[in-house]
mmCIF file of C-alpha atoms in Angstrom:
data_model
loop_
_atom_site.group_PDB
_atom_site.id
_atom_site.type_symbol
_atom_site.label_atom_id
_atom_site.label_comp_id
_atom_site.label_asym_id
_atom_site.label_seq_id
_atom_site.Cartn_x
_atom_site.Cartn_y
_atom_site.Cartn_z
ATOM 1 C CA MET T 188 0.000 0.000 0.000
ATOM 2 C CA LYS T 189 1.447 3.374 -0.994
ATOM 3 C CA PHE T 190 0.555 6.125 1.446
ATOM 4 C CA PRO T 191 0.192 9.770 0.441
ATOM 5 C CA SER T 192 3.320 11.900 0.514
ATOM 6 C CA SER T 193 4.359 13.434 3.849
ATOM 7 C CA ARG T 194 3.046 16.789 2.612
ATOM 8 C CA ALA T 195 -0.327 15.271 1.825
ATOM 9 C CA TRP T 196 -0.438 13.505 5.173
ATOM 10 C CA ARG T 197 -0.340 16.870 6.874
ATOM 11 C CA LYS T 198 -3.142 18.414 4.838
ATOM 12 C CA ILE T 199 -5.937 16.690 6.701
ATOM 13 C CA ALA T 200 -9.530 17.783 6.406
ATOM 14 C CA VAL T 201 -10.731 17.844 10.005
ATOM 15 C CA GLY T 202 -14.341 18.214 11.031
ATOM 16 C CA PHE T 203 -17.462 16.279 11.725
ATOM 17 C CA LEU T 204 -18.483 14.129 8.802
ATOM 18 C CA ALA T 205 -22.060 13.463 7.879
ATOM 19 C CA ALA T 206 -21.496 9.729 8.225
ATOM 20 C CA GLY T 207 -19.265 7.478 10.318
ATOM 21 C CA LEU T 208 -16.596 6.302 7.881
ATOM 22 C CA VAL T 209 -17.021 7.742 4.416
ATOM 23 C CA THR T 210 -15.333 9.006 1.216
ATOM 24 C CA SER T 211 -13.376 7.006 -1.303
ATOM 25 C CA THR T 212 -14.660 3.575 -2.180
ATOM 26 C CA ALA T 213 -11.671 2.591 -4.277
ATOM 27 C CA ALA T 214 -9.852 -0.293 -2.605
ATOM 28 C CA CYS T 215 -6.502 -1.942 -3.035
ATOM 29 C CA SER T 216 -4.849 -4.974 -1.494
ATOM 30 C CA THR T 217 -1.722 -4.494 0.594
ATOM 31 C CA SER T 218 1.595 -6.266 0.512
ATOM 32 C CA SER T 219 1.470 -6.991 4.248
ATOM 33 C CA SER T 220 0.296 -10.465 5.198
ATOM 34 C CA ALA T 221 -0.529 -12.393 8.307
ATOM 35 C CA ALA T 222 1.876 -15.201 9.163
ATOM 36 C CA PRO T 223 0.849 -18.876 8.842
ATOM 37 C CA GLY T 224 -1.488 -19.907 11.619
ATOM 38 C CA ALA T 225 -3.078 -16.466 11.894
ATOM 39 C CA PRO T 226 -6.204 -15.321 10.047
ATOM 40 C CA ALA T 227 -5.038 -14.622 6.503
ATOM 41 C CA ALA T 228 -5.539 -11.079 5.261
ATOM 42 C CA SER T 229 -3.251 -10.732 2.289
ATOM 43 C CA GLN T 230 -3.482 -10.240 -1.437
ATOM 44 C CA GLY T 231 -7.139 -9.245 -1.147
ATOM 45 C CA LYS T 232 -8.190 -12.361 0.794
ATOM 46 C CA GLY T 233 -9.779 -11.784 4.176
ATOM 47 C CA THR T 234 -11.497 -13.957 6.757
ATOM 48 C CA GLY T 235 -14.892 -12.445 5.956
ATOM 49 C CA THR T 236 -15.657 -11.716 9.596
ATOM 50 C CA THR T 237 -14.639 -9.207 12.264
ATOM 51 C CA ASP T 238 -14.691 -12.029 14.819
ATOM 52 C CA GLY T 239 -11.047 -12.735 15.606
ATOM 53 C CA GLY T 240 -11.565 -16.339 16.622
ATOM 54 C CA GLY T 241 -9.040 -15.910 19.431
ATOM 55 C CA ALA T 242 -6.203 -14.809 17.130
ATOM 56 C CA LEU T 243 -3.391 -12.645 18.498
ATOM 57 C CA LEU T 244 -2.982 -8.899 18.118
ATOM 58 C CA LYS T 245 0.596 -8.036 19.096
ATOM 59 C CA VAL T 246 1.044 -4.476 20.373
ATOM 60 C CA PHE T 247 4.224 -2.423 20.693
ATOM 61 C CA MET T 248 3.823 0.932 22.450
ATOM 62 C CA PRO T 249 5.462 3.293 24.982
ATOM 63 C CA SER T 250 5.008 2.907 28.713
ATOM 64 C CA THR T 251 1.569 2.904 30.300
ATOM 65 C CA SER T 252 3.024 4.832 33.236
ATOM 66 C CA ASN T 253 1.611 7.735 31.206
ATOM 67 C CA VAL T 254 -2.113 8.124 31.974
ATOM 68 C CA TYR T 255 -3.082 8.521 28.319
ATOM 69 C CA LEU T 256 -1.248 5.366 27.283
ATOM 70 C CA ALA T 257 -2.681 3.448 30.227
ATOM 71 C CA ALA T 258 -6.206 4.317 29.098
ATOM 72 C CA ALA T 259 -5.408 3.530 25.452
ATOM 73 C CA SER T 260 -3.918 0.178 26.453
ATOM 74 C CA GLN T 261 -7.031 -0.756 28.435
ATOM 75 C CA SER T 262 -9.249 0.268 25.532
ATOM 76 C CA ILE T 263 -7.236 -1.946 23.179
ATOM 77 C CA LYS T 264 -7.781 -4.874 25.533
ATOM 78 C CA ASP T 265 -11.493 -4.161 25.907
ATOM 79 C CA GLU T 266 -12.140 -3.788 22.169
ATOM 80 C CA ALA T 267 -10.075 -6.871 21.352
ATOM 81 C CA LYS T 268 -12.046 -8.918 23.872
ATOM 82 C CA ALA T 269 -15.316 -7.683 22.361
ATOM 83 C CA LEU T 270 -14.135 -8.798 18.904
ATOM 84 C CA ASN T 271 -12.769 -12.131 20.168
ATOM 85 C CA TYR T 272 -9.064 -11.327 19.746
ATOM 86 C CA THR T 273 -6.226 -12.057 22.141
ATOM 87 C CA VAL T 274 -3.901 -9.156 22.949
ATOM 88 C CA ASN T 275 -0.299 -9.086 24.078
ATOM 89 C CA ILE T 276 1.246 -5.662 24.777
ATOM 90 C CA VAL T 277 4.970 -4.906 24.978
ATOM 91 C CA GLU T 278 5.909 -1.533 26.467
ATOM 92 C CA ASN T 279 9.060 0.555 26.162
ATOM 93 C CA ASN T 280 10.253 3.549 28.145
ATOM 94 C CA TRP T 281 9.792 6.020 25.271
ATOM 95 C CA ASP T 282 12.953 4.595 23.737
ATOM 96 C CA GLN T 283 13.094 3.532 20.082
ATOM 97 C CA THR T 284 16.272 1.532 20.620
ATOM 98 C CA GLU T 285 14.514 -0.431 23.350
ATOM 99 C CA GLN T 286 11.472 -0.940 21.122
ATOM 100 C CA ASP T 287 13.685 -2.152 18.270
ATOM 101 C CA GLN T 288 15.189 -4.757 20.583
ATOM 102 C CA GLN T 289 11.739 -5.857 21.736
ATOM 103 C CA VAL T 290 10.614 -6.298 18.130
ATOM 104 C CA GLN T 291 13.664 -8.427 17.310
ATOM 105 C CA GLU T 292 13.192 -10.564 20.410
ATOM 106 C CA TRP T 293 9.536 -11.194 19.558
ATOM 107 C CA LEU T 294 10.271 -12.077 15.936
ATOM 108 C CA ALA T 295 12.898 -14.534 17.127
ATOM 109 C CA THR T 296 10.278 -16.454 19.122
ATOM 110 C CA GLY T 297 8.402 -17.412 15.962
ATOM 111 C CA GLU T 298 5.071 -16.502 17.545
ATOM 112 C CA ARG T 299 2.340 -15.716 15.009
ATOM 113 C CA ALA T 300 -0.028 -12.756 15.060
ATOM 114 C CA ALA T 301 -3.022 -11.741 12.997
ATOM 115 C CA ALA T 302 -1.761 -8.139 13.042
ATOM 116 C CA VAL T 303 0.732 -5.918 14.814
ATOM 117 C CA LEU T 304 -0.464 -2.669 16.351
ATOM 118 C CA MET T 305 2.491 -0.262 16.437
ATOM 119 C CA TRP T 306 2.921 3.014 18.332
ATOM 120 C CA PRO T 307 6.521 3.916 17.471
ATOM 121 C CA ALA T 308 8.556 5.368 20.310
ATOM 122 C CA GLY T 309 10.311 7.506 17.706
ATOM 123 C CA ALA T 310 8.593 7.371 14.339
ATOM 124 C CA ALA T 311 11.558 8.758 12.383
ATOM 125 C CA ALA T 312 13.803 5.928 13.599
ATOM 126 C CA ALA T 313 11.263 3.089 13.640
ATOM 127 C CA THR T 314 11.270 2.194 9.932
ATOM 128 C CA ASN T 315 13.459 -0.896 10.177
ATOM 129 C CA SER T 316 11.387 -2.419 12.971
ATOM 130 C CA ILE T 317 8.191 -1.728 11.029
ATOM 131 C CA ARG T 318 9.761 -3.317 7.934
ATOM 132 C CA LEU T 319 10.686 -6.462 9.868
ATOM 133 C CA LEU T 320 7.242 -6.702 11.448
ATOM 134 C CA SER T 321 5.488 -6.257 8.102
ATOM 135 C CA ALA T 322 7.145 -9.399 6.783
ATOM 136 C CA GLN T 323 5.312 -11.377 9.474
ATOM 137 C CA ALA T 324 1.935 -9.639 9.824
ATOM 138 C CA PRO T 325 0.046 -6.533 8.676
ATOM 139 C CA VAL T 326 1.158 -3.495 10.672
ATOM 140 C CA ILE T 327 -1.501 -1.053 11.829
ATOM 141 C CA GLN T 328 0.221 2.073 13.132
ATOM 142 C CA PHE T 329 -1.391 4.400 15.659
ATOM 143 C CA ASN T 330 -0.809 7.738 17.394
ATOM 144 C CA ASN T 331 2.298 8.791 15.407
ATOM 145 C CA LEU T 332 1.643 9.488 11.733
ATOM 146 C CA VAL T 333 3.356 7.221 9.229
ATOM 147 C CA THR T 334 6.628 8.586 7.854
ATOM 148 C CA PRO T 335 7.309 8.469 4.094
ATOM 149 C CA GLU T 336 10.102 5.943 4.731
ATOM 150 C CA ALA T 337 7.790 3.558 6.599
ATOM 151 C CA SER T 338 4.743 4.015 4.392
ATOM 152 C CA LYS T 339 5.320 0.986 2.178
ATOM 153 C CA TYR T 340 5.497 -1.279 5.238
ATOM 154 C CA VAL T 341 2.413 0.021 7.077
ATOM 155 C CA THR T 342 -0.957 -1.418 6.109
ATOM 156 C CA ALA T 343 -3.089 1.365 7.631
ATOM 157 C CA TYR T 344 -3.044 4.129 10.223
ATOM 158 C CA ALA T 345 -5.673 4.738 12.917
ATOM 159 C CA GLY T 346 -5.863 7.256 15.715
ATOM 160 C CA VAL T 347 -5.104 10.845 16.493
ATOM 161 C CA SER T 348 -4.416 13.505 13.883
ATOM 162 C CA ASP T 349 -1.911 15.908 15.388
ATOM 163 C CA THR T 350 -2.456 18.118 12.370
ATOM 164 C CA GLY T 351 -6.177 18.072 13.097
ATOM 165 C CA ILE T 352 -5.567 18.992 16.733
ATOM 166 C CA GLY T 353 -3.317 21.887 15.708
ATOM 167 C CA LYS T 354 -5.951 23.167 13.281
ATOM 168 C CA GLU T 355 -8.718 22.907 15.880
ATOM 169 C CA ALA T 356 -6.560 24.753 18.419
ATOM 170 C CA GLY T 357 -5.957 27.477 15.826
ATOM 171 C CA ALA T 358 -9.675 27.784 15.132
ATOM 172 C CA ASN T 359 -10.369 27.958 18.873
ATOM 173 C CA ALA T 360 -7.775 30.706 19.272
ATOM 174 C CA LEU T 361 -9.293 32.752 16.442
ATOM 175 C CA ALA T 362 -12.766 32.359 17.946
ATOM 176 C CA ALA T 363 -11.479 33.490 21.344
ATOM 177 C CA VAL T 364 -9.923 36.597 19.788
ATOM 178 C CA GLU T 365 -13.157 37.538 18.024
ATOM 179 C CA LYS T 366 -15.130 37.118 21.233
ATOM 180 C CA LEU T 367 -12.701 39.265 23.198
ATOM 181 C CA LYS T 368 -12.602 41.953 20.506
ATOM 182 C CA ALA T 369 -16.390 42.146 20.650
ATOM 183 C CA GLU T 370 -16.056 42.723 24.403
ATOM 184 C CA GLY T 371 -13.650 45.602 23.783
ATOM 185 C CA VAL T 372 -10.391 43.867 24.704
ATOM 186 C CA LYS T 373 -7.255 45.416 23.206
ATOM 187 C CA PHE T 374 -4.239 43.265 22.366
ATOM 188 C CA HIS T 375 -0.554 44.094 22.748
ATOM 189 C CA GLY T 376 0.953 43.109 19.395
ATOM 190 C CA PRO T 377 1.724 45.147 16.253
ATOM 191 C CA ASP T 378 -1.384 46.458 14.485
ATOM 192 C CA GLY T 379 -3.526 45.323 17.397
ATOM 193 C CA ARG T 380 -2.746 41.640 16.884
ATOM 194 C CA PRO T 381 -2.471 39.367 19.929
ATOM 195 C CA ASN T 382 1.003 38.514 21.201
ATOM 196 C CA VAL T 383 1.311 34.720 21.395
ATOM 197 C CA VAL T 384 3.727 32.375 23.156
ATOM 198 C CA GLU T 385 3.647 28.710 22.107
ATOM 199 C CA ILE T 386 4.669 26.010 24.585
ATOM 200 C CA ARG T 387 5.177 23.028 22.317
ATOM 201 C CA PHE T 388 5.987 19.389 22.872
ATOM 202 C CA THR T 389 9.606 18.312 23.207
ATOM 203 C CA ALA T 390 11.929 19.393 20.404
ATOM 204 C CA GLY T 391 12.043 16.785 17.639
ATOM 205 C CA TYR T 392 8.825 15.025 18.711
ATOM 206 C CA ALA T 393 6.809 14.550 15.512
ATOM 207 C CA ALA T 394 3.464 15.250 17.194
ATOM 208 C CA GLY T 395 4.766 18.621 18.310
ATOM 209 C CA ASP T 396 6.054 19.434 14.828
ATOM 210 C CA ASP T 397 2.634 18.710 13.323
ATOM 211 C CA ARG T 398 0.737 20.696 15.952
ATOM 212 C CA GLU T 399 3.037 23.691 15.630
ATOM 213 C CA LYS T 400 2.813 23.766 11.843
ATOM 214 C CA ALA T 401 -0.952 23.206 11.711
ATOM 215 C CA PHE T 402 -1.656 25.967 14.239
ATOM 216 C CA ALA T 403 0.403 28.405 12.160
ATOM 217 C CA GLU T 404 -1.343 27.359 8.939
ATOM 218 C CA ALA T 405 -4.766 27.773 10.573
ATOM 219 C CA THR T 406 -3.994 31.310 11.785
ATOM 220 C CA PRO T 407 -2.017 33.002 8.973
ATOM 221 C CA GLY T 408 -1.088 36.556 9.934
ATOM 222 C CA ALA T 409 -3.529 36.641 12.845
ATOM 223 C CA PHE T 410 -0.973 36.587 15.652
ATOM 224 C CA ASN T 411 2.384 38.033 16.580
ATOM 225 C CA MET T 412 4.331 34.921 17.634
ATOM 226 C CA LEU T 413 6.774 35.973 20.351
ATOM 227 C CA ALA T 414 8.362 32.570 20.912
ATOM 228 C CA VAL T 415 7.947 28.828 20.457
ATOM 229 C CA GLU T 416 9.379 27.109 23.526
ATOM 230 C CA PRO T 417 9.762 23.298 23.708
ATOM 231 C CA THR T 418 9.051 21.449 26.939
ATOM 232 C CA PRO T 419 11.645 19.096 28.449
ATOM 233 C CA THR T 420 8.831 16.598 29.142
ATOM 234 C CA VAL T 421 5.262 16.383 27.812
ATOM 235 C CA ASP T 422 3.494 16.914 31.126
ATOM 236 C CA ALA T 423 2.578 19.659 33.595
ATOM 237 C CA GLN T 424 6.077 19.765 35.055
ATOM 238 C CA GLY T 425 7.552 20.198 31.581
ATOM 239 C CA GLY T 426 5.021 22.925 30.805
ATOM 240 C CA PHE T 427 5.949 24.772 33.990
ATOM 241 C CA LYS T 428 9.668 24.608 33.247
ATOM 242 C CA ALA T 429 9.276 25.822 29.662
ATOM 243 C CA ALA T 430 6.839 28.595 30.558
ATOM 244 C CA SER T 431 9.004 29.731 33.470
ATOM 245 C CA GLN T 432 11.845 30.247 31.014
ATOM 246 C CA VAL T 433 9.932 32.182 28.371
ATOM 247 C CA ILE T 434 7.223 34.188 30.175
ATOM 248 C CA PRO T 435 9.561 36.557 32.075
ATOM 249 C CA ARG T 436 11.248 37.501 28.780
ATOM 250 C CA PHE T 437 8.029 38.917 27.343
ATOM 251 C CA LEU T 438 6.210 40.367 30.340
ATOM 252 C CA GLY T 439 7.146 43.877 29.241
ATOM 253 C CA GLN T 440 5.701 43.382 25.743
ATOM 254 C CA GLY T 441 2.489 41.828 27.002
ATOM 255 C CA ILE T 442 1.392 38.230 26.433
ATOM 256 C CA ASP T 443 -2.181 37.851 25.203
ATOM 257 C CA ILE T 444 -2.398 34.146 24.334
ATOM 258 C CA VAL T 445 -0.448 31.043 25.247
ATOM 259 C CA TYR T 446 -0.915 28.043 22.968
ATOM 260 C CA ALA T 447 0.132 24.850 24.764
ATOM 261 C CA HIS T 448 0.203 21.541 22.919
ATOM 262 C CA SER T 449 -1.812 19.745 25.606
ATOM 263 C CA ASN T 450 -4.029 20.525 28.565
ATOM 264 C CA ASP T 451 -1.560 18.652 30.762
ATOM 265 C CA VAL T 452 1.289 20.940 29.651
ATOM 266 C CA ALA T 453 -1.033 23.937 30.090
ATOM 267 C CA ASN T 454 -1.577 23.059 33.757
ATOM 268 C CA GLY T 455 2.102 23.823 34.286
ATOM 269 C CA VAL T 456 1.742 27.028 32.259
ATOM 270 C CA VAL T 457 -1.068 28.154 34.592
ATOM 271 C CA GLN T 458 1.305 27.865 37.533
ATOM 272 C CA ALA T 459 4.066 29.767 35.719
ATOM 273 C CA LEU T 460 1.695 32.567 34.685
ATOM 274 C CA GLU T 461 0.432 32.996 38.226
ATOM 275 C CA GLN T 462 3.949 33.064 39.629
ATOM 276 C CA ASN T 463 4.678 35.902 37.212
ATOM 277 C CA GLY T 464 1.668 37.915 38.400
ATOM 278 C CA LEU T 465 -0.661 37.095 35.504
ATOM 279 C CA LYS T 466 -4.207 35.748 35.757
ATOM 280 C CA PRO T 467 -4.836 32.920 33.268
ATOM 281 C CA GLY T 468 -8.288 33.210 31.749
ATOM 282 C CA LYS T 469 -8.290 36.979 32.308
ATOM 283 C CA ASP T 470 -4.901 38.544 31.584
ATOM 284 C CA VAL T 471 -3.801 35.692 29.318
ATOM 285 C CA ILE T 472 -5.917 33.273 27.268
ATOM 286 C CA LEU T 473 -4.709 29.661 27.323
ATOM 287 C CA ILE T 474 -5.551 27.594 24.226
ATOM 288 C CA THR T 475 -4.514 23.951 24.360
ATOM 289 C CA GLY T 476 -4.329 20.829 22.268
ATOM 290 C CA THR T 477 -4.897 17.390 23.783
ATOM 291 C CA SER T 478 -7.508 17.245 26.555
ATOM 292 C CA SER T 479 -5.215 15.269 28.862
ATOM 293 C CA GLY T 480 -4.318 15.517 32.527
ATOM 294 C CA ASP T 481 -6.128 17.251 35.385
ATOM 295 C CA MET T 482 -9.108 19.231 34.047
ATOM 296 C CA THR T 483 -9.518 21.487 37.105
ATOM 297 C CA ASN T 484 -8.017 24.535 35.403
ATOM 298 C CA LEU T 485 -10.158 24.081 32.303
ATOM 299 C CA ARG T 486 -13.318 23.638 34.342
ATOM 300 C CA SER T 487 -12.549 26.794 36.337
ATOM 301 C CA GLY T 488 -11.930 28.843 33.173
ATOM 302 C CA LYS T 489 -8.192 29.373 33.703
ATOM 303 C CA ILE T 490 -7.725 27.326 30.511
ATOM 304 C CA TRP T 491 -9.946 28.677 27.725
ATOM 305 C CA SER T 492 -10.277 25.488 25.693
ATOM 306 C CA ALA T 493 -8.770 22.104 24.901
ATOM 307 C CA THR T 494 -9.241 19.679 22.006
ATOM 308 C CA LEU T 495 -10.643 16.226 22.589
ATOM 309 C CA GLN T 496 -8.124 13.435 22.164
ATOM 310 C CA SER T 497 -9.680 10.366 23.696
ATOM 311 C CA PRO T 498 -7.386 7.422 24.489
ATOM 312 C CA VAL T 499 -10.482 5.245 24.726
ATOM 313 C CA ILE T 500 -11.495 6.098 21.149
ATOM 314 C CA GLU T 501 -7.928 5.708 19.905
ATOM 315 C CA GLY T 502 -7.457 2.286 21.479
ATOM 316 C CA ALA T 503 -10.746 1.013 20.086
ATOM 317 C CA LEU T 504 -10.120 2.541 16.668
ATOM 318 C CA VAL T 505 -6.785 0.815 16.059
ATOM 319 C CA VAL T 506 -8.270 -2.577 16.991
ATOM 320 C CA ARG T 507 -11.329 -2.007 14.788
ATOM 321 C CA THR T 508 -9.108 -0.993 11.876
ATOM 322 C CA ALA T 509 -7.035 -4.151 12.268
ATOM 323 C CA ALA T 510 -10.200 -6.284 12.459
ATOM 324 C CA GLN T 511 -11.592 -4.734 9.271
ATOM 325 C CA TYR T 512 -8.359 -5.335 7.394
ATOM 326 C CA ILE T 513 -8.138 -8.934 8.595
ATOM 327 C CA ALA T 514 -11.768 -9.448 7.538
ATOM 328 C CA THR T 515 -11.310 -8.038 4.028
ATOM 329 C CA GLY T 516 -7.613 -8.172 3.154
ATOM 330 C CA GLN T 517 -8.026 -4.722 1.620
ATOM 331 C CA VAL T 518 -7.496 -1.037 2.375
ATOM 332 C CA GLN T 519 -9.431 1.816 0.821
ATOM 333 C CA SER T 520 -7.343 4.727 -0.395
ATOM 334 C CA GLY T 521 -7.731 8.104 1.259
ATOM 335 C CA GLU T 522 -8.271 9.543 4.727
ATOM 336 C CA VAL T 523 -11.358 9.940 6.911
ATOM 337 C CA THR T 524 -12.228 11.552 10.231
ATOM 338 C CA ILE T 525 -14.915 9.745 12.203
ATOM 339 C CA GLU T 526 -17.927 11.701 13.390
ATOM 340 C CA SER T 527 -18.786 12.605 16.985
ATOM 341 C CA SER T 528 -21.791 10.301 17.144
ATOM 342 C CA SER T 529 -23.535 9.531 20.410
ATOM 343 C CA ALA T 530 -23.773 5.845 19.442
ATOM 344 C CA LYS T 531 -20.720 3.702 18.808
ATOM 345 C CA PRO T 532 -20.715 2.858 15.080
ATOM 346 C CA GLU T 533 -21.411 -0.705 14.051
ATOM 347 C CA LEU T 534 -18.236 -2.417 12.877
ATOM 348 C CA LYS T 535 -18.890 -3.565 9.324
ATOM 349 C CA VAL T 536 -17.009 -6.068 7.215
ATOM 350 C CA GLU T 537 -15.525 -3.454 4.925
ATOM 351 C CA ALA T 538 -12.023 -2.331 4.077
ATOM 352 C CA PRO T 539 -10.594 0.364 6.371
ATOM 353 C CA HIS T 540 -9.136 3.536 4.887
ATOM 354 C CA ALA T 541 -5.416 4.130 4.616
ATOM 355 C CA ALA T 542 -5.803 6.614 7.466
ATOM 356 C CA THR T 543 -8.704 6.909 9.905
ATOM 357 C CA TYR T 544 -8.617 9.825 12.335
ATOM 358 C CA MET T 545 -10.459 10.492 15.572
ATOM 359 C CA MET T 546 -12.841 13.385 16.023
ATOM 360 C CA ASN T 547 -11.400 16.626 17.467
ATOM 361 C CA PRO T 548 -14.214 18.686 19.072
ATOM 362 C CA GLN T 549 -13.445 21.630 21.325
ATOM 363 C CA VAL T 550 -13.617 21.076 25.096
ATOM 364 C CA THR T 551 -14.503 24.014 27.370
ATOM 365 C CA ALA T 552 -15.657 24.714 30.895
ATOM 366 C CA GLU T 553 -19.179 25.073 29.504
ATOM 367 C CA ASN T 554 -19.457 21.900 27.408
ATOM 368 C CA ASN T 555 -17.280 19.227 29.038
ATOM 369 C CA ALA T 556 -20.057 18.052 31.336
ATOM 370 C CA SER T 557 -22.413 17.447 28.405
ATOM 371 C CA PHE T 558 -20.158 15.285 26.200
ATOM 372 C CA ASP T 559 -21.806 12.147 24.834
ATOM 373 C CA ILE T 560 -19.642 10.380 22.265
ATOM 374 C CA TRP T 561 -20.092 6.639 21.717
ATOM 375 C CA GLY T 562 -22.323 6.733 24.808
ATOM 376 C CA LEU T 563 -19.426 7.974 26.966
ATOM 377 C CA SER T 564 -19.093 11.095 29.109
ATOM 378 C CA PHE T 565 -15.979 13.262 28.844
ATOM 379 C CA ASP T 566 -14.374 11.601 31.878
ATOM 380 C CA LYS T 567 -15.017 8.121 30.490
ATOM 381 C CA LEU T 568 -13.670 9.167 27.092
ATOM 382 C CA MET T 569 -10.453 10.076 28.904
ATOM 383 C CA GLY T 570 -10.351 6.701 30.649
ATOM 384 C CA LYS T 571 -11.292 7.998 34.107
#
């Protein structure tokens, strides 16, 4: 299966679709195949059913010491059980070298799997492991977008769109500015534009690259970007450290908006703003990406908005994508974003798309209590 170019991968149409999984109906068979003893899904031949019959889904992913990954891991197990698959998960400590070794050790055992679900620890360096895995079973990648180098070895992608999250955050920031302008708020940047500081994910982390670029593309010329500061870690502590470095440098110019790549990171930014005498939600508007971590600051209004990234949806989605490929032996070309339906969509025996993305609705103090997606409240969507 040939994936779109890296440029095309990052031009994702995000929004709520009128139907669950739609668009292109053209299908093609992939070169990935299940090993002997597993349900065959190669060369256009599938099992014809989404029932796994007890077959193995092998999962490689970073450590579940992270709350998001813990919830995603549990969702993978739950969805696999519902579809009659067995799951075995191997974790690494956010280390691609360690993950490479784990892949080699598993391949050496000769164990067979119906599919491999792969969250690369470092997508740019994971190509060889993905190549080796693809010779044994179809590889369904999740969370980190497929690199051009790995594209010919990956059967399909399912999960978060970091580009989509960046675009939604940009749209939320623009909406916040319009609301504040209507209330008579004046901004500190040139020509009355808001001064913005971006607290991004760790330097070199692909998700951060995508979110930074997408936010800029969604807000062309709207903001005066003072600085883009990477966090040392992708959590509240990392957000505090990064913000504590950059905020004092721009206090004199005036900071109107902080864009943080996740709500978790933004919790640390709240602390840094307050220690510098600023009131988040009043003096400074905090726009965030992923709706992860403690939601207290969002629910109190100190954080203006977040973007839903549900580990429960992501875990289920990667298993459902694998099951559809195993059932059909085919992948439809193109990309889709699933809708925010209140009912969980029926899993049909049909080819998955080359890339299937989660929904990215805005989360605010006003709407988080009323979420109902796949019959789940916001807290349950976050695995709480």
